[in-house]
XYZ file of C-alpha atoms in Angstrom:
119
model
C -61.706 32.540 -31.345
C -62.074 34.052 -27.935
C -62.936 38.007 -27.530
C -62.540 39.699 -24.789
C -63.680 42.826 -23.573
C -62.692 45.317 -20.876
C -64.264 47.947 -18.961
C -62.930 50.365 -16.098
C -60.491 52.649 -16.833
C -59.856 56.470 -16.166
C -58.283 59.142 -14.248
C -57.412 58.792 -10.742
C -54.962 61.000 -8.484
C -51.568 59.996 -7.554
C -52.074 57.367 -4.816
C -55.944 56.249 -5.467
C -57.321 52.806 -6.465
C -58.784 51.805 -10.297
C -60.399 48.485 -10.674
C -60.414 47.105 -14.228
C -62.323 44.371 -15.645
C -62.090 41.812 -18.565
C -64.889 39.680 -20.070
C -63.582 36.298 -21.921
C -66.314 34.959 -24.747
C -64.285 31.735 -23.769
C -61.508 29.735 -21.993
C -58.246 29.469 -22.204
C -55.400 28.526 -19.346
C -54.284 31.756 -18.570
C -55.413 35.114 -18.533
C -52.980 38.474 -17.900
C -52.250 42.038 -17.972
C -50.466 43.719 -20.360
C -49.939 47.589 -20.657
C -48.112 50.231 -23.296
C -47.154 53.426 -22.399
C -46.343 56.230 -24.924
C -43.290 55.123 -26.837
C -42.498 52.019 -24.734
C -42.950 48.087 -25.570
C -45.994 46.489 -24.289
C -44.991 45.163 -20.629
C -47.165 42.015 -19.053
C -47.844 42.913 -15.436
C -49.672 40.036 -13.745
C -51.189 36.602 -15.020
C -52.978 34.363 -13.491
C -54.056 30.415 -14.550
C -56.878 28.378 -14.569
C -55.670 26.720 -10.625
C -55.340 30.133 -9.208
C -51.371 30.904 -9.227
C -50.693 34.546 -9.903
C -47.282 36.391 -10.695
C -46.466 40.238 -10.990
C -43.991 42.102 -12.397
C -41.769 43.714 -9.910
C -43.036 47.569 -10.873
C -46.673 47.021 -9.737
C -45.943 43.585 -6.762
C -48.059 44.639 -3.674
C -50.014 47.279 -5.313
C -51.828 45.950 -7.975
C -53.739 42.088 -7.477
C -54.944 40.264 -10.358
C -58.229 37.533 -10.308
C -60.316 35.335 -11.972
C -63.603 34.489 -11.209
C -65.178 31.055 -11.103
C -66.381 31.010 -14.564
C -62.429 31.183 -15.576
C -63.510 34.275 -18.153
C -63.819 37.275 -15.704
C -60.690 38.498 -15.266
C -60.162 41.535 -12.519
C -57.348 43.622 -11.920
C -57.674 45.699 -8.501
C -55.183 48.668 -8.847
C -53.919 50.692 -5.856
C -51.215 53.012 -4.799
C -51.196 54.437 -7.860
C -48.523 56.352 -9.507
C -47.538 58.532 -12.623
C -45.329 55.928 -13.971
C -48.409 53.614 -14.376
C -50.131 55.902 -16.783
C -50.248 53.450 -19.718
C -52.721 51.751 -22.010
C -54.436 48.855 -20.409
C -54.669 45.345 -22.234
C -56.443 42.292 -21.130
C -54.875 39.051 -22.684
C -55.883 35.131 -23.212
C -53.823 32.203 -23.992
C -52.215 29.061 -23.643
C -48.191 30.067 -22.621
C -48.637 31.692 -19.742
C -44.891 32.009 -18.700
C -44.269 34.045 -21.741
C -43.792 37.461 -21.046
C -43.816 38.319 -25.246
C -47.191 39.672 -26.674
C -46.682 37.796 -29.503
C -47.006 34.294 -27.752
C -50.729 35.558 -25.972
C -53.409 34.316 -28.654
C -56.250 36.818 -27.646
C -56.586 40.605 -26.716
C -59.135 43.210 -25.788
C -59.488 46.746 -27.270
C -57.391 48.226 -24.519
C -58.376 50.783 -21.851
C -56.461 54.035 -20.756
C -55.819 54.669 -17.142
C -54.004 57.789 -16.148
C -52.390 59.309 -12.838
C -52.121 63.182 -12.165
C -50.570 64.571 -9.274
């Protein structure tokens, strides 16, 4: 069982930077970011593997980078330009298929953390 807690969300204006942070108990071979607005599905944004190789989903590509440190179980997700639409709930997720774009096919998930945009 892996746990994994996160740490850095909040309020920001329309247009400023978050930086949120995940915290593995253990590995796995990928690590992403998920996040749930208000009456939406859960949507994953970026991942990232164990070699390095990122993807994003088209609503956040060139704003938002995802990283992993060199332990493989600190995950990073450096947020800027940001924008109303990406008012959401935050998750941080670990597992093994990381092409899957389903939160039921990512083993492992932290508590969650709320980021929201004002103009």
């Amino acid at each position: 069982q892996v746990q994994l807690v996160e740490s850095g969300g909040g309020s920001v204006q329309d247009g400023g930077s978050l930086r949120l942070s995940c915290v593995a108990s253990g590995r796995t071979d990928c690590m992403a970011w998920f996040r749930q607005a208000p009456g939406k599905e859960r949507e994953k944004i970026a991942v990232i593997d164990t070699d390095g190789r990122t993807a994003y989903s088209t609503s956040v590509k060139g704003r938002f980078t995802i990283s992993l440190d060199n332990t493989k179980k600190g995950l990073t997700l450096q947020m800027n330009s940001l924008k109303r639409e990406d008012t959401a709930m935050y998750y941080c997720a670990a597992g093994f298929d990381c092409n899957s774009n389903s939160p039921a096919r990512w083993n492992y998930w932290g508590q969650g953390t709320q980021v929201t945009v004002s103009s």
